[in-house]
Every structure is written in C-alpha cells, then in structure tokens.
One Martini backbone bead per residue (centre of mass of N, CA, C, O) as a GRO file, in nm:
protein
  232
    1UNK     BB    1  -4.574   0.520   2.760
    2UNK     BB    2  -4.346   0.487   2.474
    3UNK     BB    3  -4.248   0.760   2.267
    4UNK     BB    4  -3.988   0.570   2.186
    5UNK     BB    5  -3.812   0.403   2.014
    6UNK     BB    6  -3.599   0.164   2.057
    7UNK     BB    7  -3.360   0.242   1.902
    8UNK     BB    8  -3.313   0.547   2.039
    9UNK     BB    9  -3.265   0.404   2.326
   10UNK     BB   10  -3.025   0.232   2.168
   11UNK     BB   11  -2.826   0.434   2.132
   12UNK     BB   12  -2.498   0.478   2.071
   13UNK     BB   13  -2.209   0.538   2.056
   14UNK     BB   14  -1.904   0.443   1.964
   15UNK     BB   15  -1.670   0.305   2.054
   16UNK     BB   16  -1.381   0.350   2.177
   17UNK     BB   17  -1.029   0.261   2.094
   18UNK     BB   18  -0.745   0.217   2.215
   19UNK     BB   19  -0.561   0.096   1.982
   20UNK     BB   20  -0.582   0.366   1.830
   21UNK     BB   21  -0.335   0.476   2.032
   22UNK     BB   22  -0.017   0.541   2.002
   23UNK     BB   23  -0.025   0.834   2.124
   24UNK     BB   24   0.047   0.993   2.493
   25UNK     BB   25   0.064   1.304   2.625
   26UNK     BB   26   0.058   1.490   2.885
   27UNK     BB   27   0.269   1.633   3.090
   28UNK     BB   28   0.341   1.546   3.377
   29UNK     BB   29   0.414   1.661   3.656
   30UNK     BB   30   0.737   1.787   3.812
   31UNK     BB   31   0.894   2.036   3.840
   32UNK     BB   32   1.198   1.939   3.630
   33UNK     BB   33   1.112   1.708   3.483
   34UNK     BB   34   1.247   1.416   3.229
   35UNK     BB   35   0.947   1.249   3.245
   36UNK     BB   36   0.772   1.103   2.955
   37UNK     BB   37   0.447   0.971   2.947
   38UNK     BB   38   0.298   0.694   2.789
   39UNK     BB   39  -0.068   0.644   2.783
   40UNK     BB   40  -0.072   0.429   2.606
   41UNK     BB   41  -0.139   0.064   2.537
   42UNK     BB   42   0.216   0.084   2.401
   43UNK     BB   43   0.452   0.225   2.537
   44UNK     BB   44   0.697   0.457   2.506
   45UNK     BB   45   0.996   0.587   2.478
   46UNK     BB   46   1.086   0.931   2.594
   47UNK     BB   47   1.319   1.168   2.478
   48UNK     BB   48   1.514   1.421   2.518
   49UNK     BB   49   1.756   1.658   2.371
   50UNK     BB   50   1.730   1.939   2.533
   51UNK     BB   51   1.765   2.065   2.837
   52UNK     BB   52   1.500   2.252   2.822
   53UNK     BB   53   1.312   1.974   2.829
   54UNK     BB   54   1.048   2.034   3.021
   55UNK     BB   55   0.856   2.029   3.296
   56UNK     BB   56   0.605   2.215   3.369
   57UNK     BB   57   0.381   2.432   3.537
   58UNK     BB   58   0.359   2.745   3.468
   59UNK     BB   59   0.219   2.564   3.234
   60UNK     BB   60  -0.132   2.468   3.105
   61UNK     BB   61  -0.417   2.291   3.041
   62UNK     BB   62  -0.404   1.997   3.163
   63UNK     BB   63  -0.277   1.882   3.477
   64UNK     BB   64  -0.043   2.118   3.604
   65UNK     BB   65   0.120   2.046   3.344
   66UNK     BB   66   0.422   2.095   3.067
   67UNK     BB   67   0.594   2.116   2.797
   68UNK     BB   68   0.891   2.269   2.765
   69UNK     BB   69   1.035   2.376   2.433
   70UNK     BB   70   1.154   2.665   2.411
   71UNK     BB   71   1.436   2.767   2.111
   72UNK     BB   72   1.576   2.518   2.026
   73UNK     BB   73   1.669   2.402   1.781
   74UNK     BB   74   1.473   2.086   1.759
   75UNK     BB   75   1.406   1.798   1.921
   76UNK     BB   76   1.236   1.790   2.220
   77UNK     BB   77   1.036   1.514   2.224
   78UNK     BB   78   1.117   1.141   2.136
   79UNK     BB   79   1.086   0.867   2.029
   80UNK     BB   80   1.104   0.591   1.951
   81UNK     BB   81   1.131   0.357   1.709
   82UNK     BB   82   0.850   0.289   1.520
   83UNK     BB   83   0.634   0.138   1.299
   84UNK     BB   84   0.368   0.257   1.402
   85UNK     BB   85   0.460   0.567   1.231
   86UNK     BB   86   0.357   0.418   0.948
   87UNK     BB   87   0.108   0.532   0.786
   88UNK     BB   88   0.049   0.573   0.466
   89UNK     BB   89  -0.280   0.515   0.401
   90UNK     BB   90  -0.405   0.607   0.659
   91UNK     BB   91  -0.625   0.735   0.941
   92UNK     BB   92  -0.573   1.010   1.123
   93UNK     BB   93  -0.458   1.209   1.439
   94UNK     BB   94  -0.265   1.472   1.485
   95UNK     BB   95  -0.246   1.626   1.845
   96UNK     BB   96  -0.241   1.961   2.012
   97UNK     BB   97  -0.143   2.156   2.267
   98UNK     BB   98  -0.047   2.517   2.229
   99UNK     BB   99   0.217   2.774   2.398
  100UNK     BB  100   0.310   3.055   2.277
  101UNK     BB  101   0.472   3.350   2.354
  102UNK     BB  102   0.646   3.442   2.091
  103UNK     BB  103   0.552   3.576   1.787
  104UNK     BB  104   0.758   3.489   1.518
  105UNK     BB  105   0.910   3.462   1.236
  106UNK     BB  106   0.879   3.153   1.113
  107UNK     BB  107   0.903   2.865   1.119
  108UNK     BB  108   0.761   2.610   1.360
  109UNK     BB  109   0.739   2.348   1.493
  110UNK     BB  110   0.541   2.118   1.698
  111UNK     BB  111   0.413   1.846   1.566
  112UNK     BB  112   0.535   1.487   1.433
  113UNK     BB  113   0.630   1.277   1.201
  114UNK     BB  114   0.888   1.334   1.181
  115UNK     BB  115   0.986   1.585   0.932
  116UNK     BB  116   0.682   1.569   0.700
  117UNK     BB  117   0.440   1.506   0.927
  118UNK     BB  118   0.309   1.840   1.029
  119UNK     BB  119   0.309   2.110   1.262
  120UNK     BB  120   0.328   2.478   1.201
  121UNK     BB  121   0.429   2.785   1.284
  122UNK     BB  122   0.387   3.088   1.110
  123UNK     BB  123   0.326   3.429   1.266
  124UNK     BB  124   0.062   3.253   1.367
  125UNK     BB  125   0.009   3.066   1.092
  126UNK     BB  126  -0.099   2.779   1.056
  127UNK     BB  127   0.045   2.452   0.927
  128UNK     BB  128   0.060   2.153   0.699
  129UNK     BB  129   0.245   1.832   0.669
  130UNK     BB  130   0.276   1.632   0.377
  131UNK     BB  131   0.428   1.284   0.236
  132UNK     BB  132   0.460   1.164  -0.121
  133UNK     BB  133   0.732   1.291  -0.260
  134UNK     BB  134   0.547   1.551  -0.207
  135UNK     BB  135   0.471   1.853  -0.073
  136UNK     BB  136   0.162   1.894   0.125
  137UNK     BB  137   0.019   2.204   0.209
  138UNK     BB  138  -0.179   2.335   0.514
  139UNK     BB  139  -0.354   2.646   0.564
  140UNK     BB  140  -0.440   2.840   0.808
  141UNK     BB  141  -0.570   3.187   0.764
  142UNK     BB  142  -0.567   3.174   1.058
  143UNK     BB  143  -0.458   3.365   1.330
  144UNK     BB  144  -0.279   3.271   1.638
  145UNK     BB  145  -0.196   3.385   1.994
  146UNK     BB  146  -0.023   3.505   2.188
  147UNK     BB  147  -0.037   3.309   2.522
  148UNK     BB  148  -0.199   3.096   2.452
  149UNK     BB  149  -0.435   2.813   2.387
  150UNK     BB  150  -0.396   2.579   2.117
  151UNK     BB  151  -0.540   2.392   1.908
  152UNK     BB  152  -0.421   2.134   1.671
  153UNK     BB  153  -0.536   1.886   1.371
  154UNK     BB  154  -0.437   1.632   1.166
  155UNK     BB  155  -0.586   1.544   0.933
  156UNK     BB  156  -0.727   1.206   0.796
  157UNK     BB  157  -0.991   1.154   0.556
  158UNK     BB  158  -1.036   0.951   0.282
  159UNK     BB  159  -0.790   1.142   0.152
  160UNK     BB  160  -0.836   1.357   0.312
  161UNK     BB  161  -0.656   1.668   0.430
  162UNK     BB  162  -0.677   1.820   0.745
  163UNK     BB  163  -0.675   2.141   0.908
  164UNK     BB  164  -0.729   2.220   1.296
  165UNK     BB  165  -0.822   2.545   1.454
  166UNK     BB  166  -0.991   2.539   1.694
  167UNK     BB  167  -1.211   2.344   1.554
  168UNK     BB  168  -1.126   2.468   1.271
  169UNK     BB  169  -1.083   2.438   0.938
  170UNK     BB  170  -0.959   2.490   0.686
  171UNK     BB  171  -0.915   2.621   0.362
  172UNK     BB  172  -0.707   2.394   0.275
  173UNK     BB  173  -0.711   2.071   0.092
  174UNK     BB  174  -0.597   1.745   0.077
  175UNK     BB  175  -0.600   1.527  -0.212
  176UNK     BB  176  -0.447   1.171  -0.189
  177UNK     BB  177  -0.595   0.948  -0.136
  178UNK     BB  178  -0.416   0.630  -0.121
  179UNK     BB  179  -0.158   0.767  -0.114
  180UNK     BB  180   0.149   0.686   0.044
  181UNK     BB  181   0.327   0.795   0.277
  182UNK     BB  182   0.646   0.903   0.354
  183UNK     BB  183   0.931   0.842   0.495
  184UNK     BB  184   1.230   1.010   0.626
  185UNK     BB  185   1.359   0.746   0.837
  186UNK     BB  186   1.192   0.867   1.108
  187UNK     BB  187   1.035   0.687   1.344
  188UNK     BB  188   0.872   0.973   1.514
  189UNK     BB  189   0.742   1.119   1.768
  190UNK     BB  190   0.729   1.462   1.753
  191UNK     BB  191   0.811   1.750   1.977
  192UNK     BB  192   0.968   1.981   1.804
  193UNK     BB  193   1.056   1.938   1.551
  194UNK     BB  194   1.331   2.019   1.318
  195UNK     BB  195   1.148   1.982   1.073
  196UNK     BB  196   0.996   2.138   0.772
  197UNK     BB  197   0.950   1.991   0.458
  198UNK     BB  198   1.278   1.925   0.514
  199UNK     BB  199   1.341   2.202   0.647
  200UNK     BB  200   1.516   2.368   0.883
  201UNK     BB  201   1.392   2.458   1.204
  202UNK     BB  202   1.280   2.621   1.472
  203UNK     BB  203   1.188   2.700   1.772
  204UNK     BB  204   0.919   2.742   2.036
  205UNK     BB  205   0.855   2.964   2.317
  206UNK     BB  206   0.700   2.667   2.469
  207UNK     BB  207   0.417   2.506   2.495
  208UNK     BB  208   0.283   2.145   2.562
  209UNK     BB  209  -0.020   1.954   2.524
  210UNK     BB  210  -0.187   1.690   2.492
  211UNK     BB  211  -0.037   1.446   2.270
  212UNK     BB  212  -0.120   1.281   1.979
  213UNK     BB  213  -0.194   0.951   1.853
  214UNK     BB  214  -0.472   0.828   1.594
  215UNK     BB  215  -0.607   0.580   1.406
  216UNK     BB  216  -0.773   0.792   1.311
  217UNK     BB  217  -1.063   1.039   1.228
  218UNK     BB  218  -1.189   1.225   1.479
  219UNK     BB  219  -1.200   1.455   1.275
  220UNK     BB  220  -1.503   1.583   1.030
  221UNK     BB  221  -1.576   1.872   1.180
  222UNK     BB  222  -1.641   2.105   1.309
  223UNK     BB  223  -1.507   2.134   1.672
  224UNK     BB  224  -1.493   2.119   1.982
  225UNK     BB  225  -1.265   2.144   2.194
  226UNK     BB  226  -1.136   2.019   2.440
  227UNK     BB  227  -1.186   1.992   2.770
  228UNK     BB  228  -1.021   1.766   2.862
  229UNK     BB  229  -0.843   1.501   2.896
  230UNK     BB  230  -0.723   1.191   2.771
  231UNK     BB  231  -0.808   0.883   2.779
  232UNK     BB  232  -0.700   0.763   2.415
   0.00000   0.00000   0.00000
C-alpha cells in the first residue's frame, strides 16, 4: 500500500537553467598555462593582464589546479567587454572561492562586474559592493584565516542584497529595491578587480578557484558551501 500521497512522490527540486550562467571558470589545467576557459554555455575570451596570472597547481579547491593571480594591483583576468554583465536590476549570484596567502590591511577586490560590483577582503574581513549612483557597502564582520580556501558569494535578491561568507549571510544587508545596477563602463567579469567603490585597490597574493556569475539568486539563506565543482 502506498502510504506516501503521490504529490510528495512525484515532488523534485526546480531544474537549473544553464542558461542563466553568464560566466564559469573552473581554472583548470597545466601549471603555468595562460589559458583560462569559460564553461559557460555561451563562452567568452578571458584573458589576464599581468604576467603573474597564471594557472597553477600548486593550491586548489577542486580539480587540482586555480588562478594564481599574485600581489601585483591589477584585474588579474578579464572577460570581453559584453552586454550580458549589465546586471541592471535583475537577481544575481557572483561567487568564487579563494585562498589569501598572507592577510594584509587594506582593499583587495577579489571578483566583480567591472570594479563597482565586487568583493574584496580587507584585513581578514569579507565587504561587498553594489553601485547604483551611490555606493553601497555590505560587511560580513566575521575575519576569515589567512592559507585556507574561503567561499564567497554577493548575492541580489528581490532587491536585497547580501554577502555569505562560507555560507553565512552578512550581519549586514543593503535593501535596493528595483533600483538599477550602473556600470562604470566596463562591462568586464573579473578576477581581482583593479577597483574597488571606484577607487584603485592592490591585488591580493593568492588564488581564486571556480568563479561563477548566474543570473538568479542561487542563496537566498545560510547555506553549506559546494562540495563539488560547478556543473552550471
């Protein structure tokens, strides 16, 4: 006999679209490779700027190789420039893992859309930063160690936005409403960013492992860090 109603038999979690996955970057590959591939399902050319930005073995969170993107100021690697990172007023998910060498004061932007939507570490302490003419700051006031690998991920949802930090949500949160996102005009995802709330910040001596950007909120609640590489 059948004691379970046929509802909660036939019940299964929403399908991921893959198509709301602007950018993926597992950072796979030959240590000292210079090739950075986009497993997005419509891929873009990334490309680093400064000779430091290399793939690497040496430390990894999955599949045994990441971004080294050094200490040098700079966007260690860039996306083309293309419409599809006007986020606008739309729901987000920008999110990566990295592993800080040596935690040091002072910015250091770690991933964002151009250098105003981003996140950066400074001393330990996770911020984030959205712009819509104005900068709005959210703070995880929780410091996280330096040599390990820390989760990270800025999410919009239904106009708040929120910082978790291995997945923990922010103690602060900025509520946007539909307000729309402003581009300062380079419509770049990017791997420690140059800027940070539009002003010129260092890079930070570590890596960066599976970088996404999909356009929903992926967390909308504390939540366990992936386990996995990213599928989508």
């Amino acid at each position: 006999v059948n004691m379970f109603p046929l509802a909660l038999l036939n019940a299964s979690s929403p399908p991921v679209d893959p198509a709301l996955t602007l950018a993926l970057l597992h950072f796979d590959g030959a240590n000292g490779s210079t090739t950075f591939t986009d497993s997005s399902p419509t891929p873009l050319t990334y490309a680093r700027t400064l000779p430091e930005n290399i793939i690497s073995t040496a430390q990894s969170k999955f599949g045994g190789a990441s971004l080294y993107v050094g200490s040098t100021s700079g966007s260690g690697v860039v996306s083309q420039n293309n419409d599809r990172f006007l986020l606008s007023n739309q729901n987000f998910t920008i999110e990566c893992w990295f592993y800080d060498s040596v935690l040091v004061a002072g910015n250091k932007a770690i991933i964002g859309v151009g250098d105003r939507h981003s996140i950066a570490i400074d001393n330990g302490t996770i911020k984030g930063n959205v712009y819509t003419g104005s900068n709005f700051e959210i703070v995880h006031q929780t410091t996280v160690s330096a040599a390990v690998w820390n989760h990270v991920a800025l999410v919009r949802n239904n106009g708040v936005v929120t910082l978790y930090v291995n997945g923990v949500a922010s103690n602060t949160t900025v509520a946007i409403g539909t307000t729309s996102l402003i581009s300062d005009g380079n419509n770049f995802f990017k791997m420690t960013p140059a800027g940070y709330k539009g002003v010129v910040v260092v890079g930070f001596d570590g890596y960066i492992d599976e970088a996404r950007l999909r356009l929903e909120a992926v967390y909308t609640a504390d939540f366990t860090p992936p386990t996995s590489a990213f599928t989508y």
